[in-house]
Structure formats: structure tokens, C-alpha cells
PDB file of C-alpha atoms in Angstrom:
ATOM      1  CA  UNK A   1       8.221   9.991 -13.618  1.00  0.00           C
ATOM      2  CA  UNK A   2       8.133   6.277 -13.708  1.00  0.00           C
ATOM      3  CA  UNK A   3       6.433   4.409 -10.906  1.00  0.00           C
ATOM      4  CA  UNK A   4       6.395   1.028  -9.524  1.00  0.00           C
ATOM      5  CA  UNK A   5       3.044   0.060  -8.522  1.00  0.00           C
ATOM      6  CA  UNK A   6       2.357  -3.338  -6.060  1.00  0.00           C
ATOM      7  CA  UNK A   7      -1.126  -4.249  -4.861  1.00  0.00           C
ATOM      8  CA  UNK A   8      -2.690  -2.736  -7.900  1.00  0.00           C
ATOM      9  CA  UNK A   9      -5.715  -5.101  -7.913  1.00  0.00           C
ATOM     10  CA  UNK A  10      -6.645  -3.939  -4.291  1.00  0.00           C
ATOM     11  CA  UNK A  11      -9.023  -1.654  -3.110  1.00  0.00           C
ATOM     12  CA  UNK A  12      -6.378   1.132  -2.425  1.00  0.00           C
ATOM     13  CA  UNK A  13      -4.017   0.027  -5.098  1.00  0.00           C
ATOM     14  CA  UNK A  14      -6.842   0.227  -8.030  1.00  0.00           C
ATOM     15  CA  UNK A  15      -7.267   3.641  -7.293  1.00  0.00           C
ATOM     16  CA  UNK A  16      -3.744   4.521  -7.062  1.00  0.00           C
ATOM     17  CA  UNK A  17      -3.723   3.050 -10.773  1.00  0.00           C
ATOM     18  CA  UNK A  18      -6.278   4.873 -11.963  1.00  0.00           C
ATOM     19  CA  UNK A  19      -4.842   8.429 -10.466  1.00  0.00           C
ATOM     20  CA  UNK A  20      -1.628   7.207 -11.984  1.00  0.00           C
ATOM     21  CA  UNK A  21      -2.563   7.030 -15.647  1.00  0.00           C
ATOM     22  CA  UNK A  22      -4.687   9.991 -15.133  1.00  0.00           C
ATOM     23  CA  UNK A  23      -1.575  12.374 -14.050  1.00  0.00           C
ATOM     24  CA  UNK A  24       0.021  14.096 -16.940  1.00  0.00           C
ATOM     25  CA  UNK A  25       3.330  13.753 -14.569  1.00  0.00           C
ATOM     26  CA  UNK A  26       3.261  10.023 -14.819  1.00  0.00           C
ATOM     27  CA  UNK A  27       5.166   8.904 -17.860  1.00  0.00           C
ATOM     28  CA  UNK A  28       4.794   5.106 -17.148  1.00  0.00           C
ATOM     29  CA  UNK A  29       3.351   2.744 -14.805  1.00  0.00           C
ATOM     30  CA  UNK A  30       4.799  -0.766 -13.881  1.00  0.00           C
ATOM     31  CA  UNK A  31       2.369  -3.103 -12.400  1.00  0.00           C
ATOM     32  CA  UNK A  32       3.343  -6.539 -11.382  1.00  0.00           C
ATOM     33  CA  UNK A  33       0.533  -8.855 -10.642  1.00  0.00           C
ATOM     34  CA  UNK A  34      -0.036 -12.155  -9.903  1.00  0.00           C
ATOM     35  CA  UNK A  35      -3.086 -12.270 -12.993  1.00  0.00           C
ATOM     36  CA  UNK A  36      -3.053  -9.838 -16.120  1.00  0.00           C
ATOM     37  CA  UNK A  37      -4.650  -6.583 -15.379  1.00  0.00           C
ATOM     38  CA  UNK A  38      -7.948  -6.083 -17.464  1.00  0.00           C
ATOM     39  CA  UNK A  39      -6.845  -2.544 -18.227  1.00  0.00           C
ATOM     40  CA  UNK A  40      -4.973  -1.273 -21.558  1.00  0.00           C
ATOM     41  CA  UNK A  41      -2.881   1.779 -21.603  1.00  0.00           C
ATOM     42  CA  UNK A  42       0.042   2.543 -23.674  1.00  0.00           C
ATOM     43  CA  UNK A  43       2.009   4.040 -20.375  1.00  0.00           C
ATOM     44  CA  UNK A  44       0.845   0.626 -18.716  1.00  0.00           C
ATOM     45  CA  UNK A  45       3.330  -2.036 -18.029  1.00  0.00           C
ATOM     46  CA  UNK A  46       1.997  -5.236 -16.528  1.00  0.00           C
ATOM     47  CA  UNK A  47       4.179  -8.140 -15.864  1.00  0.00           C
ATOM     48  CA  UNK A  48       2.389 -11.170 -14.439  1.00  0.00           C
ATOM     49  CA  UNK A  49       4.945 -12.881 -11.649  1.00  0.00           C
ATOM     50  CA  UNK A  50       5.479 -14.769  -8.695  1.00  0.00           C
ATOM     51  CA  UNK A  51       5.672 -12.326  -5.800  1.00  0.00           C
ATOM     52  CA  UNK A  52       7.409 -15.496  -4.037  1.00  0.00           C
ATOM     53  CA  UNK A  53      10.227 -15.643  -6.832  1.00  0.00           C
ATOM     54  CA  UNK A  54      10.240 -12.106  -8.649  1.00  0.00           C
ATOM     55  CA  UNK A  55      12.800 -11.381 -11.359  1.00  0.00           C
ATOM     56  CA  UNK A  56      15.267  -9.691  -9.784  1.00  0.00           C
ATOM     57  CA  UNK A  57      17.235  -8.777 -12.773  1.00  0.00           C
ATOM     58  CA  UNK A  58      14.278  -7.279 -14.572  1.00  0.00           C
ATOM     59  CA  UNK A  59      14.950  -3.958 -16.127  1.00  0.00           C
ATOM     60  CA  UNK A  60      11.503  -2.884 -15.257  1.00  0.00           C
ATOM     61  CA  UNK A  61      12.818  -2.295 -11.932  1.00  0.00           C
ATOM     62  CA  UNK A  62      14.639   1.196 -12.850  1.00  0.00           C
ATOM     63  CA  UNK A  63      12.006   3.643 -11.644  1.00  0.00           C
ATOM     64  CA  UNK A  64      11.961   6.607  -9.700  1.00  0.00           C
ATOM     65  CA  UNK A  65       9.563   5.605  -7.318  1.00  0.00           C
ATOM     66  CA  UNK A  66       7.641   2.751  -5.407  1.00  0.00           C
ATOM     67  CA  UNK A  67       4.028   2.763  -4.256  1.00  0.00           C
ATOM     68  CA  UNK A  68       3.445  -0.280  -2.555  1.00  0.00           C
ATOM     69  CA  UNK A  69      -0.655  -0.960  -1.911  1.00  0.00           C
ATOM     70  CA  UNK A  70       0.114  -5.033  -1.210  1.00  0.00           C
ATOM     71  CA  UNK A  71      -1.464  -6.584   1.655  1.00  0.00           C
ATOM     72  CA  UNK A  72      -4.347  -9.219   2.681  1.00  0.00           C
ATOM     73  CA  UNK A  73      -5.982 -10.178   5.682  1.00  0.00           C
ATOM     74  CA  UNK A  74      -5.483 -13.263   8.314  1.00  0.00           C
ATOM     75  CA  UNK A  75      -8.397 -15.056   7.065  1.00  0.00           C
ATOM     76  CA  UNK A  76      -7.491 -14.574   3.580  1.00  0.00           C
ATOM     77  CA  UNK A  77      -3.774 -15.607   4.544  1.00  0.00           C
ATOM     78  CA  UNK A  78      -4.930 -18.549   6.294  1.00  0.00           C
ATOM     79  CA  UNK A  79      -1.886 -18.467   8.993  1.00  0.00           C
ATOM     80  CA  UNK A  80      -0.040 -15.988  10.329  1.00  0.00           C
ATOM     81  CA  UNK A  81       3.149 -16.963   8.621  1.00  0.00           C
ATOM     82  CA  UNK A  82       1.359 -16.355   5.050  1.00  0.00           C
ATOM     83  CA  UNK A  83       0.054 -13.020   6.086  1.00  0.00           C
ATOM     84  CA  UNK A  84       3.448 -12.357   7.471  1.00  0.00           C
ATOM     85  CA  UNK A  85       4.981 -13.300   4.099  1.00  0.00           C
ATOM     86  CA  UNK A  86       2.145 -10.827   2.161  1.00  0.00           C
ATOM     87  CA  UNK A  87       2.373  -8.125   4.016  1.00  0.00           C
ATOM     88  CA  UNK A  88       6.166  -7.814   5.133  1.00  0.00           C
ATOM     89  CA  UNK A  89       8.356 -10.112   2.968  1.00  0.00           C
ATOM     90  CA  UNK A  90       6.913  -9.395  -0.404  1.00  0.00           C
ATOM     91  CA  UNK A  91       7.170  -5.423   0.261  1.00  0.00           C
ATOM     92  CA  UNK A  92      10.173  -5.548   1.795  1.00  0.00           C
ATOM     93  CA  UNK A  93      11.903  -7.654  -0.894  1.00  0.00           C
ATOM     94  CA  UNK A  94      10.177  -4.943  -3.164  1.00  0.00           C
ATOM     95  CA  UNK A  95      11.312  -2.515  -1.934  1.00  0.00           C
ATOM     96  CA  UNK A  96      14.916  -3.917  -1.686  1.00  0.00           C
ATOM     97  CA  UNK A  97      14.805  -4.847  -5.292  1.00  0.00           C
ATOM     98  CA  UNK A  98      13.958  -1.022  -6.302  1.00  0.00           C
ATOM     99  CA  UNK A  99      16.281   0.475  -4.159  1.00  0.00           C
ATOM    100  CA  UNK A 100      19.191  -1.781  -5.617  1.00  0.00           C
ATOM    101  CA  UNK A 101      17.989  -0.318  -9.031  1.00  0.00           C
ATOM    102  CA  UNK A 102      18.252   3.348  -8.329  1.00  0.00           C
ATOM    103  CA  UNK A 103      14.546   3.952  -6.907  1.00  0.00           C
ATOM    104  CA  UNK A 104      14.896   7.014  -4.452  1.00  0.00           C
ATOM    105  CA  UNK A 105      11.210   7.089  -3.212  1.00  0.00           C
ATOM    106  CA  UNK A 106       9.018   4.805  -1.695  1.00  0.00           C
ATOM    107  CA  UNK A 107       5.393   4.922  -0.542  1.00  0.00           C
ATOM    108  CA  UNK A 108       3.907   2.416   2.024  1.00  0.00           C
ATOM    109  CA  UNK A 109       0.308   1.859   2.425  1.00  0.00           C
ATOM    110  CA  UNK A 110       0.281   0.759   6.218  1.00  0.00           C
ATOM    111  CA  UNK A 111      -2.076   0.701   9.018  1.00  0.00           C
ATOM    112  CA  UNK A 112      -3.289   2.875  12.029  1.00  0.00           C
ATOM    113  CA  UNK A 113      -1.274   1.822  15.032  1.00  0.00           C
ATOM    114  CA  UNK A 114       1.558   0.114  13.409  1.00  0.00           C
ATOM    115  CA  UNK A 115       4.234  -0.782  15.951  1.00  0.00           C
ATOM    116  CA  UNK A 116       6.837  -3.380  15.842  1.00  0.00           C
ATOM    117  CA  UNK A 117       6.052  -3.727  19.717  1.00  0.00           C
ATOM    118  CA  UNK A 118       1.977  -4.142  19.404  1.00  0.00           C
ATOM    119  CA  UNK A 119       0.570  -6.716  21.424  1.00  0.00           C
ATOM    120  CA  UNK A 120      -1.524  -6.773  18.181  1.00  0.00           C
ATOM    121  CA  UNK A 121      -0.442  -9.044  15.426  1.00  0.00           C
ATOM    122  CA  UNK A 122      -1.605  -7.381  12.482  1.00  0.00           C
ATOM    123  CA  UNK A 123       0.129  -4.168  13.982  1.00  0.00           C
ATOM    124  CA  UNK A 124       3.312  -5.754  14.992  1.00  0.00           C
ATOM    125  CA  UNK A 125       3.612  -6.888  11.083  1.00  0.00           C
ATOM    126  CA  UNK A 126       2.752  -3.330   9.909  1.00  0.00           C
ATOM    127  CA  UNK A 127       5.401  -1.985  12.185  1.00  0.00           C
ATOM    128  CA  UNK A 128       8.245  -3.968  11.388  1.00  0.00           C
ATOM    129  CA  UNK A 129       7.881  -3.368   7.642  1.00  0.00           C
ATOM    130  CA  UNK A 130       8.093   0.000   8.310  1.00  0.00           C
ATOM    131  CA  UNK A 131      11.014  -0.392  10.736  1.00  0.00           C
ATOM    132  CA  UNK A 132      12.432  -2.366   8.420  1.00  0.00           C
ATOM    133  CA  UNK A 133      12.302  -0.129   5.099  1.00  0.00           C
ATOM    134  CA  UNK A 134      13.525   2.772   7.229  1.00  0.00           C
ATOM    135  CA  UNK A 135      16.962   0.918   7.096  1.00  0.00           C
ATOM    136  CA  UNK A 136      17.102   0.473   3.066  1.00  0.00           C
ATOM    137  CA  UNK A 137      18.176   4.135   2.544  1.00  0.00           C
ATOM    138  CA  UNK A 138      15.396   5.698   0.515  1.00  0.00           C
ATOM    139  CA  UNK A 139      16.073   9.513   0.310  1.00  0.00           C
ATOM    140  CA  UNK A 140      12.070   9.636   0.472  1.00  0.00           C
ATOM    141  CA  UNK A 141      10.053   7.393   2.728  1.00  0.00           C
ATOM    142  CA  UNK A 142       6.132   8.002   2.991  1.00  0.00           C
ATOM    143  CA  UNK A 143       4.394   5.990   5.825  1.00  0.00           C
ATOM    144  CA  UNK A 144       0.503   6.114   5.228  1.00  0.00           C
ATOM    145  CA  UNK A 145      -1.384   4.916   8.201  1.00  0.00           C
ATOM    146  CA  UNK A 146      -4.942   4.917   7.268  1.00  0.00           C
ATOM    147  CA  UNK A 147      -7.718   3.268   9.726  1.00  0.00           C
ATOM    148  CA  UNK A 148     -10.772   1.600   8.538  1.00  0.00           C
ATOM    149  CA  UNK A 149     -10.803   2.042   4.295  1.00  0.00           C
ATOM    150  CA  UNK A 150     -14.091   2.976   2.751  1.00  0.00           C
ATOM    151  CA  UNK A 151     -15.133   1.526  -0.527  1.00  0.00           C
ATOM    152  CA  UNK A 152     -16.290  -1.150  -2.775  1.00  0.00           C
ATOM    153  CA  UNK A 153     -14.073  -4.130  -2.557  1.00  0.00           C
ATOM    154  CA  UNK A 154     -14.540  -7.211  -5.047  1.00  0.00           C
ATOM    155  CA  UNK A 155     -14.396  -9.406  -1.966  1.00  0.00           C
ATOM    156  CA  UNK A 156     -16.932  -9.548   0.913  1.00  0.00           C
ATOM    157  CA  UNK A 157     -15.481  -8.463   4.370  1.00  0.00           C
ATOM    158  CA  UNK A 158     -18.718  -9.145   6.640  1.00  0.00           C
ATOM    159  CA  UNK A 159     -17.129  -7.535   9.765  1.00  0.00           C
ATOM    160  CA  UNK A 160     -15.922  -4.572   7.705  1.00  0.00           C
ATOM    161  CA  UNK A 161     -19.161  -3.894   6.559  1.00  0.00           C
ATOM    162  CA  UNK A 162     -20.178  -4.085   9.999  1.00  0.00           C
ATOM    163  CA  UNK A 163     -17.740  -1.450  11.364  1.00  0.00           C
ATOM    164  CA  UNK A 164     -18.427   0.838   8.565  1.00  0.00           C
ATOM    165  CA  UNK A 165     -22.278   1.193   9.113  1.00  0.00           C
ATOM    166  CA  UNK A 166     -21.165   1.882  12.667  1.00  0.00           C
ATOM    167  CA  UNK A 167     -18.804   4.713  11.945  1.00  0.00           C
ATOM    168  CA  UNK A 168     -20.622   6.727   9.680  1.00  0.00           C
ATOM    169  CA  UNK A 169     -23.383   6.620  11.533  1.00  0.00           C
ATOM    170  CA  UNK A 170     -21.374   7.586  14.305  1.00  0.00           C
ATOM    171  CA  UNK A 171     -19.473  10.321  12.131  1.00  0.00           C
ATOM    172  CA  UNK A 172     -20.621  13.390  13.597  1.00  0.00           C
ATOM    173  CA  UNK A 173     -19.547  12.879  17.340  1.00  0.00           C
ATOM    174  CA  UNK A 174     -16.062  11.201  16.082  1.00  0.00           C
ATOM    175  CA  UNK A 175     -12.703  12.648  16.326  1.00  0.00           C
ATOM    176  CA  UNK A 176     -11.225  12.780  13.182  1.00  0.00           C
ATOM    177  CA  UNK A 177      -8.788  10.051  13.813  1.00  0.00           C
ATOM    178  CA  UNK A 178     -11.586   7.484  13.510  1.00  0.00           C
ATOM    179  CA  UNK A 179     -13.536   8.379  10.940  1.00  0.00           C
ATOM    180  CA  UNK A 180     -13.595   6.267   7.628  1.00  0.00           C
ATOM    181  CA  UNK A 181     -10.683   6.772   5.129  1.00  0.00           C
ATOM    182  CA  UNK A 182     -12.219   6.723   1.788  1.00  0.00           C
ATOM    183  CA  UNK A 183      -9.975   4.751  -0.499  1.00  0.00           C
ATOM    184  CA  UNK A 184      -9.334   7.004  -2.914  1.00  0.00           C
ATOM    185  CA  UNK A 185      -7.987  10.044  -0.280  1.00  0.00           C
ATOM    186  CA  UNK A 186      -5.362   7.118   0.743  1.00  0.00           C
ATOM    187  CA  UNK A 187      -4.407   6.786  -3.041  1.00  0.00           C
ATOM    188  CA  UNK A 188      -4.324  10.320  -4.032  1.00  0.00           C
ATOM    189  CA  UNK A 189      -2.043  11.079  -0.676  1.00  0.00           C
ATOM    190  CA  UNK A 190       0.293   8.345  -1.901  1.00  0.00           C
ATOM    191  CA  UNK A 191       0.225   9.261  -5.483  1.00  0.00           C
ATOM    192  CA  UNK A 192       1.347  12.846  -4.298  1.00  0.00           C
ATOM    193  CA  UNK A 193       4.101  11.829  -2.183  1.00  0.00           C
ATOM    194  CA  UNK A 194       5.607   9.712  -4.750  1.00  0.00           C
ATOM    195  CA  UNK A 195       5.313  12.375  -7.514  1.00  0.00           C
ATOM    196  CA  UNK A 196       6.374  15.146  -5.583  1.00  0.00           C
ATOM    197  CA  UNK A 197       8.636  13.383  -2.896  1.00  0.00           C
ATOM    198  CA  UNK A 198       9.611  15.019   0.470  1.00  0.00           C
ATOM    199  CA  UNK A 199      12.957  14.527   1.752  1.00  0.00           C
ATOM    200  CA  UNK A 200      13.292  12.118   4.642  1.00  0.00           C
ATOM    201  CA  UNK A 201      10.882   9.585   6.638  1.00  0.00           C
ATOM    202  CA  UNK A 202       7.411  11.319   7.164  1.00  0.00           C
ATOM    203  CA  UNK A 203       4.071   9.517   8.280  1.00  0.00           C
ATOM    204  CA  UNK A 204       0.781  10.427   7.185  1.00  0.00           C
ATOM    205  CA  UNK A 205      -2.194   9.771   9.437  1.00  0.00           C
ATOM    206  CA  UNK A 206      -5.738   8.613   9.814  1.00  0.00           C
ATOM    207  CA  UNK A 207      -7.121  11.981  10.559  1.00  0.00           C
ATOM    208  CA  UNK A 208      -4.975  12.972   7.565  1.00  0.00           C
ATOM    209  CA  UNK A 209      -6.887  10.663   4.737  1.00  0.00           C
ATOM    210  CA  UNK A 210     -10.550  11.875   5.927  1.00  0.00           C
TER     211      UNK A 210
END
């Protein structure tokens, strides 16, 4: 299979990239990024792009499946508008372009509580993206909804580290849906959904990612 991966430099995306390149079922990985990846592989194509000005006619859009792990935080984005651009507009544009070039499978790293009617802005943006993706006509659409993601990030997130420490301490008494979701588990779920797609729309909830 030929798979397009967006968000390859993030915590989950970097695990997805490694797992795809280790999987013999994957023929090629196209991973557009803002800066070149520090990785060389014969099966990896790494176009350097501006996600606000994607090359709509590039031949590398012709893939079997798309895995989207693109995302940021409100703090990193700097404003609600910038956050919505990265977490809603960019992924939706990628999905539209890939679909127009023949992609039949889309796998999204969304979030627990994603809901376009949520009173929380973060969950509302995630839910709006899920809703819009449903309207693109992908034969296979998988929405992966992790809770707190476990793993070592390149950037420091103090609040996330504190929450992780609390959840690890409480793990024996917490329901599965509130436990930490390891990044490698999320990545493995996304890779399998892309390479072995199921027809229709399905969601994978946090308790399935523990």
C-alpha cells in the first residue's frame, strides 16, 4: 500500500512513521512536513510543504490511505484561530485533496470527547473535523479518540506531565477509559486501520488504546 502521513514529526506521528516503515505491507510512505525529516529510507518520500499552500496537483497525493496525526495545542498555536487552522482546516484540506486523487481510506487521530456541540473549544474543533470528514465520502473512515497520550515529546508540556504522573499513580483504580494511552498503541491502531481498512465509519475509543 501507498500511505500519506501528515503529522509525522509529532509524538504519535513519529511512531506511525516508524511502524509504517517496519511493515512489509506498506510499499511507500509520503510524509509532507514543514521541515525535512532526519530520516532516510528508500520507501519514504518527504516533501517539504507549507500546509497553508499545499501543492494541489502534486502526484504524491495519489495514495491508498491517509493517516492524519496533525495537531497542536492552544498554547503552541497562540490563538483559537491558529489552533483551528492546524487542527481543523489543514487536516480537512489534506483529506479533500487525497480523496480527489483517489484515496479510499482516512484515519484520524482525534480526541476523547470530540463533539461539535461541546462547550469545550478543543473538543468542539475536534468534533467539527470529524463531522466534516464524514461528508467527504471516504469508503473507510476511522476516528481514533485517545485520552491523555503517553510518551516522550520533543517539547515540554508541564501540565501534561503532571496529569500523566497522577494517572500513573491511580492506574490500578481507574476505569480503562481514563488511563493513559501510550503513543505506540495509538500509532499501531492507526496503522492497522489504514493497511487493513474496514468499510464505513468507525471510532476507536480511549479504553481500546490502553
